[in-house]
Amino acid sequence: MSKATIATAQLSSCVGCHVSLLDLHERLLDLLEDAIEIDYCYVLVDQKEIPEHVDVAVIEGSIRNEEDLEVAEELREAANIVVAVGTCACYGGVHGLANLYHIDDVLEWVFKETPTTDDEGETPEEVVPEIFDYVRPLPEVIDVDYMLPGCPPKPESIAEVITAIIEDRQPKLPTTNLCEECPREKEDIPIEDIKFRTGQGRPDPDKCLLEQGYPCMGPATVAGCEAACPSRGLPCRGCNGPTKQALDQGAASLDAIASVSFETGVDVEEILKGLVDLPGKLYMFSMAASLLKGHRDVIFGSKGE
Amino acid sequence: MAEIKIHPLTRVEGHGEVIIEVENGEVADVKFAVLAVRGFEKFVQGRPAEDVPYIVSRICGICQTAHHLAACKAVDSCFDAEPPEGGHKIRWLMHIGNMIHSHALHFYFLAAPDYVVGPDADPLQRNVVKIVEDNPEVGKIAIELRRYGQDIVEATGGKAIHPVTGIPGGVSSPVDPESRDDLLSRAEEMIEMAYEGAKVGIEAIKETLEEYREKHDIDLLETLGNIETYHMGLVSDGDKHEFYDGEVRVVDPNGEEVTRFEPEEYQDVIAERTIEYSYVKHPYLKDVGYPDGIYRVGPGARLNVCSGMKTERAQELYEEYVGEFGECVNYSLTINWARLVELVAACEEAKMLLEDDVITDEDECKEDYEPKAGEGVGIVEAPRGTLIHHYVTDDEGRVKEANLIVATTHNVPAIELALKKTAKKLEDEIVELA
């Protein structure tokens, strides 16, 4: 059987998904020996042109600028199957939080106002690709065949998706929320208050953090990390993105908290106050994919695409 | 005017482009453009400061831990929460684990193909897979060291890529004693591997230099990126080499000290100039001005600013390095040699930290914090150099202002200068290509 040809690319992101692929260690070498051939991967290979045809394109990162869009479209053209790898590609990722600001204000701060920038500050405009008004997830600009969220996804999950594609079967990936894989015990008691900030106090090691008053996004976040944060005494901040059933991670999170509160008559306002930073807490990794798309029109008016 | 464009830059993280402009039979200019910006300094504003170490690790998927920890240190200061000894040492060990993974990745996966497979080889063959095929023993060293580094970060930080345990005042949980025992039992073997790998790597670098001297009559050290700049890096304890915590020392191209400063004084020393064709600003030494005050950070600079290494095997390799090139080295091609010296140092330091029981002590890992208004600067040596995070918080402990100078940013002006000088040296060949 001939090997499947693969192209990988990093759009706007941190390259962590590629590092996760490397964390397969010798298993990656076995895959390269038996099943796959990497034809394009600028992070590791000196190949500068995207090939005309590949079987699978593995794309990390979201659409922040013109070059991201060009590379995404070129890979869609070249590949039979496109996999969006990581939460940036699937839902925009953490830098989707920049969508809370007008892009001019972002650039103004970075290139003119930061305290070490000298008086000759100008926003770069030559050579560099044009930056878009807001961050978009990959599926908003090209058709995506598989979504593998995670920040980054576990090495085994990346291997599973690639192997499943080669074997022409559906990949086995987590679909439940994080609570299902969290070792902490839920008593289904009402949430009265978010009384702690992340990392404060000494939480009971065995009990649900949300029920102890920590701002945990587990109920609205898809599993896949073996509850890495709750296992270390920290509430989930939602880096895997929403479950498939949830249209919107922030809304699902609020829903989980509010449904319990309504039954008990707890003041929802109080709970929201405890979150300190509502957009940041509810959409730390999925702002760019949220149903609050209206924010784009409000901020950009007709300028938004 | 003709232009040669090198795009994308390969075997690096990040998006870059090199443009060589040729006019009237000469190299007129060389531009190094960084093509991506995401605006972390803006969008962390409004976020609770305890979330910031977690957010900013996403600046870099290779050296996430350095960002996580520089931010932790800065937020500690904002909230006046000093980690107890255990918390401090767990963070330090996390940092060293990341250094081991990143240095192994950088040398064996990204840089070594130039030495081992060779600059004249087919570009499609010039990658880590070819190295592993041709030199399985080197491949094993590369994989084992990376795995060890990642295992340390997972044990201390909860996740190998984008660790999570760093919080204001320490870490959220100690190292599990079983993980500690496992990592400690592998430590000696890792030091051996790093040392063996360094010997092989240094030999490969020497052979490449030799080959070019003989075959092409080119002195690569003098030709490729030989520039005079200042050098910056952390030192501690009698100016010893330092990865994690200390004072920043700056030396001139001859190795003479020009200044030293504490993290919170960084604005007195460094300024940044925006560049019209690049999304990365050019930092420079304020007192010297731009562009004369260009400086370098990273393994080469760290060996230039220190008086020696903290550990035995690394010191031996350091002495060999200094014996070969002198105490302040301005070549660029020697940086990978320096990286191999540091990889041994990191493995030795990991063993030292793993031997300390305090890292498994539940009561020693954090001090409680209260969110409040404050200001803090955190500096660590990221694998690629000095990393500066600076935050100001409001009464609710939310970030009001943020300023970051990341490792490669410091180096960008020096990289451009090195490219300019190299292009001038190879002018005839470049004019012909254009």
mmCIF file of N, CA and C in Angstrom, chain B residues 110-164:
data_model
loop_
_atom_site.group_PDB
_atom_site.id
_atom_site.type_symbol
_atom_site.label_atom_id
_atom_site.label_comp_id
_atom_site.label_asym_id
_atom_site.label_seq_id
_atom_site.Cartn_x
_atom_site.Cartn_y
_atom_site.Cartn_z
ATOM 1 N N LEU B 110 16.095 20.750 14.418
ATOM 2 C CA LEU B 110 16.053 21.933 13.551
ATOM 3 C C LEU B 110 17.418 22.309 12.967
ATOM 4 N N ALA B 111 18.461 22.289 13.795
ATOM 5 C CA ALA B 111 19.763 22.784 13.326
ATOM 6 C C ALA B 111 20.644 21.680 12.736
ATOM 7 N N ALA B 112 20.676 20.515 13.375
ATOM 8 C CA ALA B 112 21.635 19.466 13.005
ATOM 9 C C ALA B 112 21.582 19.063 11.528
ATOM 10 N N PRO B 113 20.399 19.080 10.892
ATOM 11 C CA PRO B 113 20.400 18.698 9.476
ATOM 12 C C PRO B 113 21.416 19.493 8.642
ATOM 13 N N ASP B 114 21.709 20.733 9.015
ATOM 14 C CA ASP B 114 22.696 21.522 8.271
ATOM 15 C C ASP B 114 24.092 20.950 8.420
ATOM 16 N N TYR B 115 24.392 20.400 9.587
ATOM 17 C CA TYR B 115 25.731 19.852 9.814
ATOM 18 C C TYR B 115 25.816 18.400 9.371
ATOM 19 N N VAL B 116 24.830 17.614 9.729
ATOM 20 C CA VAL B 116 24.931 16.168 9.533
ATOM 21 C C VAL B 116 24.559 15.778 8.101
ATOM 22 N N VAL B 117 23.443 16.302 7.606
ATOM 23 C CA VAL B 117 23.054 15.984 6.225
ATOM 24 C C VAL B 117 23.818 16.893 5.270
ATOM 25 N N GLY B 118 24.057 18.121 5.712
ATOM 26 C CA GLY B 118 24.927 19.004 4.939
ATOM 27 C C GLY B 118 24.186 20.036 4.096
ATOM 28 N N PRO B 119 24.787 21.221 3.981
ATOM 29 C CA PRO B 119 24.150 22.310 3.227
ATOM 30 C C PRO B 119 24.013 22.005 1.740
ATOM 31 N N ASP B 120 24.821 21.102 1.214
ATOM 32 C CA ASP B 120 24.751 20.830 -0.219
ATOM 33 C C ASP B 120 23.741 19.741 -0.578
ATOM 34 N N ALA B 121 23.176 19.097 0.435
ATOM 35 C CA ALA B 121 22.258 17.990 0.169
ATOM 36 C C ALA B 121 20.936 18.487 -0.409
ATOM 37 N N ASP B 122 20.173 17.567 -0.991
ATOM 38 C CA ASP B 122 18.832 17.864 -1.481
ATOM 39 C C ASP B 122 17.995 18.422 -0.319
ATOM 40 N N PRO B 123 17.396 19.607 -0.509
ATOM 41 C CA PRO B 123 16.630 20.218 0.593
ATOM 42 C C PRO B 123 15.562 19.283 1.179
ATOM 43 N N LEU B 124 14.987 18.424 0.339
ATOM 44 C CA LEU B 124 13.951 17.518 0.837
ATOM 45 C C LEU B 124 14.514 16.442 1.761
ATOM 46 N N GLN B 125 15.819 16.208 1.648
ATOM 47 C CA GLN B 125 16.463 15.201 2.504
ATOM 48 C C GLN B 125 17.007 15.832 3.781
ATOM 49 N N ARG B 126 17.079 17.182 3.787
ATOM 50 C CA ARG B 126 17.761 17.861 4.871
ATOM 51 C C ARG B 126 16.809 18.085 6.044
ATOM 52 N N ASN B 127 16.499 16.998 6.747
ATOM 53 C CA ASN B 127 15.598 17.116 7.897
ATOM 54 C C ASN B 127 15.872 16.004 8.891
ATOM 55 N N VAL B 128 15.148 16.039 9.982
ATOM 56 C CA VAL B 128 15.443 15.142 11.099
ATOM 57 C C VAL B 128 15.217 13.666 10.747
ATOM 58 N N VAL B 129 14.294 13.394 9.833
ATOM 59 C CA VAL B 129 14.012 11.995 9.493
ATOM 60 C C VAL B 129 15.253 11.350 8.875
ATOM 61 N N LYS B 130 15.925 12.132 8.021
ATOM 62 C CA LYS B 130 17.155 11.637 7.393
ATOM 63 C C LYS B 130 18.233 11.381 8.460
ATOM 64 N N ILE B 131 18.312 12.265 9.443
ATOM 65 C CA ILE B 131 19.289 12.093 10.523
ATOM 66 C C ILE B 131 19.038 10.791 11.265
ATOM 67 N N VAL B 132 17.773 10.558 11.586
ATOM 68 C CA VAL B 132 17.433 9.359 12.347
ATOM 69 C C VAL B 132 17.718 8.104 11.529
ATOM 70 N N GLU B 133 17.420 8.174 10.229
ATOM 71 C CA GLU B 133 17.689 7.022 9.356
ATOM 72 C C GLU B 133 19.176 6.709 9.293
ATOM 73 N N ASP B 134 19.976 7.780 9.100
ATOM 74 C CA ASP B 134 21.413 7.568 8.902
ATOM 75 C C ASP B 134 22.177 7.351 10.207
ATOM 76 N N ASN B 135 21.686 7.962 11.285
ATOM 77 C CA ASN B 135 22.419 7.889 12.562
ATOM 78 C C ASN B 135 21.455 7.511 13.690
ATOM 79 N N PRO B 136 21.039 6.250 13.721
ATOM 80 C CA PRO B 136 20.021 5.864 14.714
ATOM 81 C C PRO B 136 20.438 6.183 16.148
ATOM 82 N N GLU B 137 21.754 6.131 16.437
ATOM 83 C CA GLU B 137 22.169 6.395 17.830
ATOM 84 C C GLU B 137 21.961 7.871 18.187
ATOM 85 N N VAL B 138 22.173 8.760 17.209
ATOM 86 C CA VAL B 138 21.920 10.180 17.446
ATOM 87 C C VAL B 138 20.406 10.412 17.557
ATOM 88 N N GLY B 139 19.659 9.731 16.716
ATOM 89 C CA GLY B 139 18.201 9.832 16.765
ATOM 90 C C GLY B 139 17.671 9.435 18.129
ATOM 91 N N LYS B 140 18.270 8.388 18.710
ATOM 92 C CA LYS B 140 17.820 7.928 20.030
ATOM 93 C C LYS B 140 18.084 8.998 21.091
ATOM 94 N N ILE B 141 19.260 9.608 21.030
ATOM 95 C CA ILE B 141 19.596 10.669 21.987
ATOM 96 C C ILE B 141 18.581 11.818 21.871
ATOM 97 N N ALA B 142 18.295 12.211 20.622
ATOM 98 C CA ALA B 142 17.373 13.327 20.389
ATOM 99 C C ALA B 142 16.001 13.026 20.988
ATOM 100 N N ILE B 143 15.503 11.830 20.715
ATOM 101 C CA ILE B 143 14.158 11.476 21.185
ATOM 102 C C ILE B 143 14.123 11.321 22.703
ATOM 103 N N GLU B 144 15.134 10.646 23.268
ATOM 104 C CA GLU B 144 15.129 10.414 24.722
ATOM 105 C C GLU B 144 15.242 11.720 25.513
ATOM 106 N N LEU B 145 16.099 12.634 25.044
ATOM 107 C CA LEU B 145 16.249 13.899 25.769
ATOM 108 C C LEU B 145 14.967 14.715 25.696
ATOM 109 N N ARG B 146 14.354 14.755 24.519
ATOM 110 C CA ARG B 146 13.090 15.496 24.399
ATOM 111 C C ARG B 146 12.038 14.885 25.305
ATOM 112 N N ARG B 147 11.948 13.568 25.297
ATOM 113 C CA ARG B 147 10.937 12.900 26.119
ATOM 114 C C ARG B 147 11.156 13.228 27.602
ATOM 115 N N TYR B 148 12.433 13.202 28.006
ATOM 116 C CA TYR B 148 12.759 13.476 29.415
ATOM 117 C C TYR B 148 12.324 14.900 29.785
ATOM 118 N N GLY B 149 12.674 15.850 28.940
ATOM 119 C CA GLY B 149 12.285 17.240 29.190
ATOM 120 C C GLY B 149 10.773 17.386 29.306
ATOM 121 N N GLN B 150 10.050 16.790 28.363
ATOM 122 C CA GLN B 150 8.589 16.886 28.373
ATOM 123 C C GLN B 150 7.999 16.177 29.602
ATOM 124 N N ASP B 151 8.603 15.054 30.000
ATOM 125 C CA ASP B 151 8.115 14.330 31.191
ATOM 126 C C ASP B 151 8.300 15.178 32.452
ATOM 127 N N ILE B 152 9.413 15.923 32.519
ATOM 128 C CA ILE B 152 9.637 16.799 33.679
ATOM 129 C C ILE B 152 8.577 17.893 33.715
ATOM 130 N N VAL B 153 8.300 18.495 32.562
ATOM 131 C CA VAL B 153 7.305 19.582 32.541
ATOM 132 C C VAL B 153 5.930 19.030 32.924
ATOM 133 N N GLU B 154 5.601 17.840 32.444
ATOM 134 C CA GLU B 154 4.304 17.267 32.792
ATOM 135 C C GLU B 154 4.204 16.988 34.293
ATOM 136 N N ALA B 155 5.289 16.465 34.869
ATOM 137 C CA ALA B 155 5.262 16.134 36.303
ATOM 138 C C ALA B 155 5.156 17.382 37.181
ATOM 139 N N THR B 156 5.774 18.461 36.739
ATOM 140 C CA THR B 156 5.779 19.695 37.541
ATOM 141 C C THR B 156 4.645 20.638 37.154
ATOM 142 N N GLY B 157 4.321 20.665 35.843
ATOM 143 C CA GLY B 157 3.385 21.665 35.331
ATOM 144 C C GLY B 157 2.006 21.124 34.993
ATOM 145 N N GLY B 158 1.834 19.791 35.081
ATOM 146 C CA GLY B 158 0.516 19.210 34.814
ATOM 147 C C GLY B 158 0.268 18.880 33.355
ATOM 148 N N LYS B 159 0.975 19.528 32.455
ATOM 149 C CA LYS B 159 0.851 19.272 31.017
ATOM 150 C C LYS B 159 2.202 19.593 30.389
ATOM 151 N N ALA B 160 2.633 18.751 29.412
ATOM 152 C CA ALA B 160 3.951 18.970 28.811
ATOM 153 C C ALA B 160 3.961 20.216 27.926
ATOM 154 N N ILE B 161 2.880 20.404 27.174
ATOM 155 C CA ILE B 161 2.783 21.599 26.329
ATOM 156 C C ILE B 161 1.705 22.488 26.948
ATOM 157 N N HIS B 162 2.044 23.714 27.246
ATOM 158 C CA HIS B 162 1.190 24.643 27.985
ATOM 159 C C HIS B 162 0.893 24.152 29.415
ATOM 160 N N PRO B 163 1.931 24.172 30.263
ATOM 161 C CA PRO B 163 1.756 23.775 31.661
ATOM 162 C C PRO B 163 0.762 24.708 32.356
ATOM 163 N N VAL B 164 0.175 24.210 33.451
ATOM 164 C CA VAL B 164 -0.945 24.928 34.068
ATOM 165 C C VAL B 164 -0.761 25.254 35.541
#
